[in-house]
mmCIF file of C-alpha atoms and ligand atoms in Angstrom:
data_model
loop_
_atom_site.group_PDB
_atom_site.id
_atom_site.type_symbol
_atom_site.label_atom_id
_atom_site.label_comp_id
_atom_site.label_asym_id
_atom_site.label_seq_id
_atom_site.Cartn_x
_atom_site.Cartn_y
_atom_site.Cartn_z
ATOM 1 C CA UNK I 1389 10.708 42.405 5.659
ATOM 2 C CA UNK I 1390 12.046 40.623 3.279
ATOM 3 C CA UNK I 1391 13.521 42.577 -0.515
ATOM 4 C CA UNK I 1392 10.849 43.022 -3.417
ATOM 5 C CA UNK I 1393 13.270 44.198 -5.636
ATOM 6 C CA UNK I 1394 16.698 44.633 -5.833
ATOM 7 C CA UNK I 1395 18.121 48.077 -7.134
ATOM 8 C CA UNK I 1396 20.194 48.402 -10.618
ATOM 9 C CA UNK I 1397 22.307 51.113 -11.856
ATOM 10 C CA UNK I 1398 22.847 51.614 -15.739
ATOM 11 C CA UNK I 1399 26.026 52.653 -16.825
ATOM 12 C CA UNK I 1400 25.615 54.466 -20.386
ATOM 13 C CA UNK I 1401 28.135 56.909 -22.284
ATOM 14 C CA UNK I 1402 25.991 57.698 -25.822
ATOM 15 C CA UNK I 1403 22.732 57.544 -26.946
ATOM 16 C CA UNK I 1404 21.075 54.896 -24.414
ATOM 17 C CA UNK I 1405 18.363 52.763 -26.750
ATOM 18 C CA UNK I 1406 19.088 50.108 -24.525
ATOM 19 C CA UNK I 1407 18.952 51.691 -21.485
ATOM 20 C CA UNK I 1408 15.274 52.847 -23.285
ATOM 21 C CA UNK I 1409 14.716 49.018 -23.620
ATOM 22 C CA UNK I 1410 15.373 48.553 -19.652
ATOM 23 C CA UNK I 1411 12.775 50.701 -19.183
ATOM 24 C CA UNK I 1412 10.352 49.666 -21.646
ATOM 25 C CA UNK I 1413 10.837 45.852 -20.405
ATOM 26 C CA UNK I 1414 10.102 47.738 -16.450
ATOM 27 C CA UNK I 1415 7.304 49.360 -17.692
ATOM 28 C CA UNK I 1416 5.973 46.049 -19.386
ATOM 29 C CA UNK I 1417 6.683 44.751 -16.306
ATOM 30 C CA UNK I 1418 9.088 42.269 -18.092
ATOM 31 C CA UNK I 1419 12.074 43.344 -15.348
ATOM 32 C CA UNK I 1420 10.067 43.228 -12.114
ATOM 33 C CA UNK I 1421 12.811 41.478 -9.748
ATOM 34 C CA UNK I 1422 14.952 44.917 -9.987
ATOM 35 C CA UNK I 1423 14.463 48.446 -9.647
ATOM 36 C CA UNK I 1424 16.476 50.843 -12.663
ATOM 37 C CA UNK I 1425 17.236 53.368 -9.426
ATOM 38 C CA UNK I 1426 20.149 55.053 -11.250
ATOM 39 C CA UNK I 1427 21.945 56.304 -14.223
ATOM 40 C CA UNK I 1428 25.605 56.835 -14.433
ATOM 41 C CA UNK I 1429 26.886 58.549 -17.591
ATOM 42 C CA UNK I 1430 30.724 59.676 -17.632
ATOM 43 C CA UNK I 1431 29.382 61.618 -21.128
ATOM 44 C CA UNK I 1432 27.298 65.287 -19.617
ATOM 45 C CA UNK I 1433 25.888 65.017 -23.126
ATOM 46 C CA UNK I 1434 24.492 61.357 -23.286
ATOM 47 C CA UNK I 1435 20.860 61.585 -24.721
ATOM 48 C CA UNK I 1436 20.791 58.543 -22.463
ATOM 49 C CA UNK I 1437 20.570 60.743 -19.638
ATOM 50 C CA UNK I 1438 17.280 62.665 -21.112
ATOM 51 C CA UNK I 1439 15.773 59.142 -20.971
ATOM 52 C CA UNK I 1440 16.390 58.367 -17.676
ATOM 53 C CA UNK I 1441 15.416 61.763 -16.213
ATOM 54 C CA UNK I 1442 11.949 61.699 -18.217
ATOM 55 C CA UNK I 1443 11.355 58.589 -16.912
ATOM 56 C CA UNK I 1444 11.937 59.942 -13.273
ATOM 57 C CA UNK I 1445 15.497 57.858 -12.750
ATOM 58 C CA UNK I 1446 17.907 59.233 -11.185
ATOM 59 C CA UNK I 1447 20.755 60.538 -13.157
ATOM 60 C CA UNK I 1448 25.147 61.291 -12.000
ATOM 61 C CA UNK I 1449 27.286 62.240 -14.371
ATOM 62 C CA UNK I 1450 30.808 60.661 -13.099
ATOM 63 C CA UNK I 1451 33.965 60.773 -15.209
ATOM 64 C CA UNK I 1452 37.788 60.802 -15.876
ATOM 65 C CA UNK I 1453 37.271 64.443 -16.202
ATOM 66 C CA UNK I 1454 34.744 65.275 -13.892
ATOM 67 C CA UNK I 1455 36.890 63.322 -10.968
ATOM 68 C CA UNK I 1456 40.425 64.017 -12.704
ATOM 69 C CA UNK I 1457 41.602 59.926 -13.086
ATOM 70 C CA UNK I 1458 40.143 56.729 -13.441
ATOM 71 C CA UNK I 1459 40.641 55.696 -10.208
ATOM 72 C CA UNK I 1460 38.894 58.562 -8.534
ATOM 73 C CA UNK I 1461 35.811 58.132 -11.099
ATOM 74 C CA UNK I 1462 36.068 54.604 -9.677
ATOM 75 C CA UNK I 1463 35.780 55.748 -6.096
ATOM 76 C CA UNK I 1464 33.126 57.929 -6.845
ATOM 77 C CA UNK I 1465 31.326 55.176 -8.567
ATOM 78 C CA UNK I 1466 31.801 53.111 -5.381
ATOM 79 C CA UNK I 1467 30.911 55.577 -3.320
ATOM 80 C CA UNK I 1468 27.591 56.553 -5.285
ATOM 81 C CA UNK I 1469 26.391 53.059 -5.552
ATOM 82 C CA UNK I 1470 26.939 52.243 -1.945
ATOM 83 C CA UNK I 1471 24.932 55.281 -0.713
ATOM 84 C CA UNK I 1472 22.578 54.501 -3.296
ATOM 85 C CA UNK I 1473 22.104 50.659 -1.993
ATOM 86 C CA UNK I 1474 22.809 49.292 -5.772
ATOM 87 C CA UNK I 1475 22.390 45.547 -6.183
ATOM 88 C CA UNK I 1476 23.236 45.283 -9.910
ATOM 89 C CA UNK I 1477 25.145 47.147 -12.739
ATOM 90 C CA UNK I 1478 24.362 47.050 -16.098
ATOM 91 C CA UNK I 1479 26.577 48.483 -18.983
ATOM 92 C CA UNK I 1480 24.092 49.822 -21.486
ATOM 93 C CA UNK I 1481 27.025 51.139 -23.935
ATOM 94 C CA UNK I 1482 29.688 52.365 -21.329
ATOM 95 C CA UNK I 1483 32.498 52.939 -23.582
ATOM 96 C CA UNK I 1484 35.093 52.536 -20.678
ATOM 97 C CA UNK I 1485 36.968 49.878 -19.444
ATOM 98 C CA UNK I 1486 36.610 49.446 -15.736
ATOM 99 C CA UNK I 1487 39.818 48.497 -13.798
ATOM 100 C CA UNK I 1488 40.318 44.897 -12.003
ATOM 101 C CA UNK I 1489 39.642 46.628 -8.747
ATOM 102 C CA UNK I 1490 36.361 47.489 -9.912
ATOM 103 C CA UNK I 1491 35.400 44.407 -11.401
ATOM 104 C CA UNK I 1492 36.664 42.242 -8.677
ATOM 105 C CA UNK I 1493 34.594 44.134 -6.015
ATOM 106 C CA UNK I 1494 31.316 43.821 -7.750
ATOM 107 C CA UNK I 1495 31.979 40.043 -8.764
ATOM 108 C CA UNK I 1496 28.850 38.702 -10.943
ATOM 109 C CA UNK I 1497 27.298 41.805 -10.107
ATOM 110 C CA UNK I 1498 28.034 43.475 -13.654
ATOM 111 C CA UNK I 1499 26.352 42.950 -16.821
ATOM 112 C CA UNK I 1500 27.269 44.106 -20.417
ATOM 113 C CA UNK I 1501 25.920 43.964 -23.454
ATOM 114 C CA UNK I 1502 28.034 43.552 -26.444
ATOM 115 C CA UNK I 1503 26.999 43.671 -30.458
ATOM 116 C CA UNK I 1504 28.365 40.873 -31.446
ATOM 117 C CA UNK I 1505 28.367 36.611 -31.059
ATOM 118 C CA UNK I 1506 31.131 36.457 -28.556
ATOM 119 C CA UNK I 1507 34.271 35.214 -28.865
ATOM 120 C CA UNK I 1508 34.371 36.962 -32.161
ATOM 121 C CA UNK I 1509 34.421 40.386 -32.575
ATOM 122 C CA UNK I 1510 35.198 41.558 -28.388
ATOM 123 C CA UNK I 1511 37.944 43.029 -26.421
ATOM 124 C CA UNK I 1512 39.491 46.166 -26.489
ATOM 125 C CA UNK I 1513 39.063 48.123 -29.546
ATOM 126 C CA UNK I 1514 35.895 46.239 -30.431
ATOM 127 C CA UNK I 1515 32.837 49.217 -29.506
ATOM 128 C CA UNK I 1516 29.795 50.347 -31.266
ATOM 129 C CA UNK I 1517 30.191 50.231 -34.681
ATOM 130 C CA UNK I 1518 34.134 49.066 -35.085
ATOM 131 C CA UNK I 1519 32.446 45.819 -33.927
ATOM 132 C CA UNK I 1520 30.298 45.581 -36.588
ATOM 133 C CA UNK I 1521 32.530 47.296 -39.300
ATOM 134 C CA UNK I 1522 35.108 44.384 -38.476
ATOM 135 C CA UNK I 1523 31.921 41.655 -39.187
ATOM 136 C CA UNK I 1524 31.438 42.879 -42.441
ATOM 137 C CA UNK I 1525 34.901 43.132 -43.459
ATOM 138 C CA UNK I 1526 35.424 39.235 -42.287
ATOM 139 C CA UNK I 1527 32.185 38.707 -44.182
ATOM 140 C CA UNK I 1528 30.801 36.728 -41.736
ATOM 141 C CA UNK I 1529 26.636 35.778 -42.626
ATOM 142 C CA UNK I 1530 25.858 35.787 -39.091
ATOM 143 C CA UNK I 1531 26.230 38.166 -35.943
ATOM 144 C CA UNK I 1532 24.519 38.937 -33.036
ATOM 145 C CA UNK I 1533 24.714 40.112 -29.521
ATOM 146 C CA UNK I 1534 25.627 38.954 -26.041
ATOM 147 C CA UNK I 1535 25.247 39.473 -22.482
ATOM 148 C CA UNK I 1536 27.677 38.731 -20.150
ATOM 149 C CA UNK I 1537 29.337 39.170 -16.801
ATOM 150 C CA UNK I 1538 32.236 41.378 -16.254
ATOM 151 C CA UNK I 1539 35.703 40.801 -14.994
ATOM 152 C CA UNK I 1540 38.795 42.346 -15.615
ATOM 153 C CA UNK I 1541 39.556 40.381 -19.285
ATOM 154 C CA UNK I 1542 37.282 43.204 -21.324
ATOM 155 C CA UNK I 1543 34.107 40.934 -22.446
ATOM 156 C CA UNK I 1544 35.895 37.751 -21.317
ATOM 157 C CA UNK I 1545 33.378 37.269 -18.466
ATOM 158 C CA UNK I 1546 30.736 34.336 -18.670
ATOM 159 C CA UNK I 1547 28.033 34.963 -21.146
ATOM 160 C CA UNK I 1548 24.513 34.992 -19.904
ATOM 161 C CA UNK I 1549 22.443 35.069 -22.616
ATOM 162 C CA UNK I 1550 22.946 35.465 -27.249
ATOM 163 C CA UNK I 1551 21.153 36.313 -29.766
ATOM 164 C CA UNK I 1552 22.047 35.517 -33.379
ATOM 165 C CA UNK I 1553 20.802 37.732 -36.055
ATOM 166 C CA UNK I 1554 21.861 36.950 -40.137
ATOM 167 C CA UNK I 1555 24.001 40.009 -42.284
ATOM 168 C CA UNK I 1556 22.364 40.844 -45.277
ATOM 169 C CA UNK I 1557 23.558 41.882 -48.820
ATOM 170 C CA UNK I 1558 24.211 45.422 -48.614
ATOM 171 C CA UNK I 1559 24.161 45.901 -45.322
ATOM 172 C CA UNK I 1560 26.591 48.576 -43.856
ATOM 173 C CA UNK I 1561 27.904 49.538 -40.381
ATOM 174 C CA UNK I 1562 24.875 51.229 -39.448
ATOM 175 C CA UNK I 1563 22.150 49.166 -41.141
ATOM 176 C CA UNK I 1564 23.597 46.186 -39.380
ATOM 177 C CA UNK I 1565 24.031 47.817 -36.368
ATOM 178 C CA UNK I 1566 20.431 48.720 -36.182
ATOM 179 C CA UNK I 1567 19.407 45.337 -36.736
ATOM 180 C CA UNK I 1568 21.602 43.784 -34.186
ATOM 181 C CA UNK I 1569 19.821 45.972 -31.515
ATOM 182 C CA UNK I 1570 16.395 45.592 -32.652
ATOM 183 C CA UNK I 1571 16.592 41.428 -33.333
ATOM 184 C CA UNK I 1572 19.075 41.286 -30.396
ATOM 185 C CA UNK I 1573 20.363 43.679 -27.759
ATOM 186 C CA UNK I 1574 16.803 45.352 -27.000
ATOM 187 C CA UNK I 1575 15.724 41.943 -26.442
ATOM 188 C CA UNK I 1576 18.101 39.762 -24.813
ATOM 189 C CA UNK I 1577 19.351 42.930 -22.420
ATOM 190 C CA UNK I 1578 16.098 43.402 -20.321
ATOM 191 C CA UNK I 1579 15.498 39.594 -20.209
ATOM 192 C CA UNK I 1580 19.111 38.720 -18.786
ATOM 193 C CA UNK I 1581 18.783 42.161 -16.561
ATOM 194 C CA UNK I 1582 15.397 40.068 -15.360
ATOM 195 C CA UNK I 1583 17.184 36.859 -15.264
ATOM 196 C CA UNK I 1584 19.926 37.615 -12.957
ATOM 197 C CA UNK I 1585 17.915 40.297 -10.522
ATOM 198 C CA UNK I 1586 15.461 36.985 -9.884
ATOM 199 C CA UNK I 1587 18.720 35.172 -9.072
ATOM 200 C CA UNK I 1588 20.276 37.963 -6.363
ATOM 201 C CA UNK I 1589 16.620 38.166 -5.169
ATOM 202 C CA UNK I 1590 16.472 34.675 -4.543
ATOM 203 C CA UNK I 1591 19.567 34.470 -3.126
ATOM 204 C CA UNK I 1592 20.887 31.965 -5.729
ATOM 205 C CA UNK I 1593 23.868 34.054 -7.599
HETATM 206 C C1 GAR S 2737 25.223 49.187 -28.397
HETATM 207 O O1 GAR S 2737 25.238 48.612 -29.670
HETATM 208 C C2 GAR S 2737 26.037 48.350 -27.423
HETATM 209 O O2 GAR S 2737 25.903 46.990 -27.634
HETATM 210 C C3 GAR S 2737 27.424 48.822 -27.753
HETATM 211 O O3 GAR S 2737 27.297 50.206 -27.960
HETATM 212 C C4 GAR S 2737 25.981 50.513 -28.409
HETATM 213 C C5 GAR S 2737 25.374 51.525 -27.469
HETATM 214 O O4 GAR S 2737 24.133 51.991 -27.943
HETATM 215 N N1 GAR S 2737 28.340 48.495 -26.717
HETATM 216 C C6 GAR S 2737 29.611 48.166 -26.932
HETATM 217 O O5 GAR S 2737 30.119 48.182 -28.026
HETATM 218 C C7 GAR S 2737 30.395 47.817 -25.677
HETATM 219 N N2 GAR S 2737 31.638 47.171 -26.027
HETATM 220 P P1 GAR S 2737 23.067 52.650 -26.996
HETATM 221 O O6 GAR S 2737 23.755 53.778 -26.222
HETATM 222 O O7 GAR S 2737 22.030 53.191 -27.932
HETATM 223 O O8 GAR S 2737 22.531 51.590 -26.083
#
């Protein structure tokens, strides 16, 4: 019988609003070409993983610590999303940089989503707020977000989908912030999660 529905895993380290807008789009029935099967968290206390486990996903918490290196969180990664039979990954604010290997073996198979207009504020360093802390300081009138695919240059992978969303006067980290996720990530995230399940589905990516 031919697949329904491929399976994605969300990768989250903090407090997982856009792993909440995944499952709002699912529920909408927005993302119907993929499955959110599983949660991977290397934080134990990620309010992300509340989300996931009220909405009946299943949750792992895999980490640095929990494994003792980044290569055996890697392997256990591997390992889990094998057994698991995961299509797609989706980095729903991992804050850590996965190694070459990683990246390699799951070649446009990872997603990320970043809060900011890519190429400017990315790379390493560039996370949650920093990213938007470094916008205002440039004063720059516009930002946004992007998704893209990963490889091993840290968001240097081809972008799938941006939003742009305007800086206002007054705005600090966090006010921006919140406006970049509600004009942008929450948005473009679940649509580009859609886009490129359709695509694996198909058979055309
Ligand atoms: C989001 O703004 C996401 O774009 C960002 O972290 C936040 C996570 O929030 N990701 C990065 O900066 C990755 N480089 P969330 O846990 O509420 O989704």
């Amino acid at each position: 019988m031919e697949k329904k529905q491929i399976k994605i895993a969300v990768f989250v380290s903090g407090g997982g609003t856009n792993l909440q807008a995944l499952i709002d789009a699912e529920k909408r029935g927005e993302i119907k070409s993929g499955k959110l099967s599983l949660v991977i968290s290397n934080n134990p206390s990620a309010d992300a993983l509340t989300r996931a486990s009220e909405n009946g996903i299943k949750t792992l918490v895999i980490s640095k610590k929990t494994e003792g290196s980044k290569e055996a969180m890697e392997e256990a990664m591997v390992r889990t999303l094998t057994e698991n039979g995961i299509d797609l990954i989706v980095l729903a604010g991992f804050m850590c940089i996965l190694s070459a290997d990683f990246t390699r073996r799951y070649d446009k198979r990872i997603l990320n989503i970043h809060p900011s207009l890519i190429p400017s504020f990315c790379g390493e360093g560039f996370y949650g707020l920093h990213v938007h802390e470094a916008a205002l300081q440039k004063g720059v009138k516009v930002t946004g977000a992007t998704v893209h695919y990963v490889n091993e240059v840290p968001d240097g992978g081809e972008i799938i989908l941006q939003k742009a969303v305007n800086v206002e006067e007054g705005d600090t980290p966090e006010i921006l912030q919140k406006r970049v996720m509600e004009q942008a990530e929450w948005i473009i995230l679940p649509a580009a999660a859609e886009l490129v399940s359709k695509k694996i589905l198909e058979g055309k990516a």
